[in-house]
Amino acid sequence: MRILSIETSCDETGVAIVDAGDEGTGVNFRVLANRTLSQVALHKEYGGVFPTLAKREHSRTLVPLFVRTLKDAGLYKTTSRHVIEHPLREEFQQILEREPELYSAFISEIPHIDPPSIDAIAVTVGPGLEPALWVGINFAKALSMIWKIPVIPANHMEGHVLSSLPSNHKDEMSLPAVEFPAVALLISGGHTELVLMRDWLSYEILGETRDDAVGEAFDKVARILGLPYPGGPEISRIAQHGTPGVYPLPRPMLRSDDLSFSFAGLKTAVLYLVRSLGELDDSHKANIAREFEEAAIDVLLSKSVRAIEMYDARTLIIGGGVSANDRLRDRFRKEVARVLPSVLLFIPDRELSTDNALMIAIAGYFERERATRDTATIIAQGNLRLTQG
Ligand code: KG4
Ligand code: ZN
């Protein structure tokens, strides 16, 4: 099954094309093309993602990125026959009317492309920034209409879970045999949650953050230290030169009985510390970054171990942008091997940790039964949650 996937939930525009199938040994994916275009440079000025700007940028870049992805996959062919018939034009004028830049790019490019052989379009419908999500969704609907391809609504967080699993041999990926129950720790800019999977596609949220997500805390602490957006990679870069414990920070909710998190207090503790120190030099910043990183990882690790013990889980899956953090990867590997040696640990490839469309293709394949040509029912769901299916 050939899947085209689209991701526009936040500040990365992503398009991928994969061939997916169940073969004797399990699920296999062949990546024909996978492109991500980051808007980071644009949002840097604002110190965070600015939703209307994100939407406009997705609208401007999605069609050209899609064309490049088709070319990468060897699926781009032009045709002299104009592929959009008249009655249809009005229908998708309606679909695209809220995205004028997307509409003009669409009309100037897509009718000249020979419809490629693609079986379904997977698109992120949530969670994320709704104006940004709508760009990908409306593009998927318009393509679906003219090329007569069904659309699969995909959950961004399911993408983060599933993209941690494949062992990557260049462009061929296969999914391992996961032993259930599994616990997934999802850590990104918008989420911090522990999820129980009793089987494929079944998700039960065991605990989540009560305030800031851990990625958000990385971004805010970076700002307090005068580092640019996005803060996660910056914190982890300077933390390498720091010493933990020089400025002790709290480990919020480390000993609470539940599986909830809280990171707002940790961020505020950094703020007060920085105010008390006055002018900061590089070594202050490195020591604070390192202690902050250790504090956040301590809490994530201890709650993950607790969840695994409580539910007798056989597998731990980590997903989301913060899983790109080197120190976190290293400490989870060592600690899980030490205290839970029989638990299988999956951490995504670094390129698959942060947002990308490949993860949406994988989620789309798993959710292929949801494919529909009745796309009126597909809407952006900013607060979409993982469910038991
Ligand atoms: O999953 P993601 O790309 O987007 C969302 O779905 O939110 O996650 C983005 C988050 C940002 O908060 C970013 O600072 C954080 O992931 N991040 C990191 C690192 N790389 C990205 N946090 C810590 N260390 C990193 N190396
Ligand atoms: Zn994400």
mmCIF file of C-alpha atoms in Angstrom, residues 91-92 95 121 123 125 134 137-146 148-153 370-380:
data_model
loop_
_atom_site.group_PDB
_atom_site.id
_atom_site.type_symbol
_atom_site.label_atom_id
_atom_site.label_comp_id
_atom_site.label_asym_id
_atom_site.label_seq_id
_atom_site.Cartn_x
_atom_site.Cartn_y
_atom_site.Cartn_z
ATOM 1 C CA GLU A 91 -16.028 22.443 -4.672
ATOM 2 C CA PHE A 92 -12.442 22.714 -3.825
ATOM 3 C CA ILE A 95 -12.215 23.692 0.592
ATOM 4 C CA ILE A 121 -3.276 10.190 1.929
ATOM 5 C CA VAL A 123 -2.834 13.625 7.260
ATOM 6 C CA VAL A 125 -5.715 16.000 12.216
ATOM 7 C CA TRP A 134 -6.217 22.881 8.624
ATOM 8 C CA ILE A 137 -6.125 18.764 6.028
ATOM 9 C CA ASN A 138 -7.486 21.043 3.315
ATOM 10 C CA PHE A 139 -4.631 20.152 1.015
ATOM 11 C CA ALA A 140 -5.309 16.445 1.596
ATOM 12 C CA LYS A 141 -9.034 16.938 0.912
ATOM 13 C CA ALA A 142 -8.432 18.852 -2.317
ATOM 14 C CA LEU A 143 -5.950 16.233 -3.565
ATOM 15 C CA SER A 144 -8.325 13.466 -2.549
ATOM 16 C CA MET A 145 -11.068 15.077 -4.590
ATOM 17 C CA ILE A 146 -9.172 15.512 -7.822
ATOM 18 C CA LYS A 148 -9.860 10.210 -6.134
ATOM 19 C CA ILE A 149 -7.699 8.931 -3.305
ATOM 20 C CA PRO A 150 -9.074 8.287 0.218
ATOM 21 C CA VAL A 151 -7.816 10.216 3.243
ATOM 22 C CA ILE A 152 -6.724 8.658 6.544
ATOM 23 C CA PRO A 153 -7.000 11.013 9.547
ATOM 24 C CA ARG A 370 -10.246 4.736 8.629
ATOM 25 C CA ALA A 371 -9.496 5.702 5.016
ATOM 26 C CA THR A 372 -12.434 7.573 3.508
ATOM 27 C CA ARG A 373 -13.341 9.576 0.425
ATOM 28 C CA ASP A 374 -16.080 11.277 2.393
ATOM 29 C CA THR A 375 -13.657 13.916 3.599
ATOM 30 C CA ALA A 376 -16.276 16.353 4.899
ATOM 31 C CA THR A 377 -16.088 14.494 8.220
ATOM 32 C CA ILE A 378 -12.361 15.143 8.592
ATOM 33 C CA ILE A 379 -11.664 18.171 10.773
ATOM 34 C CA ALA A 380 -8.771 19.642 12.757
#
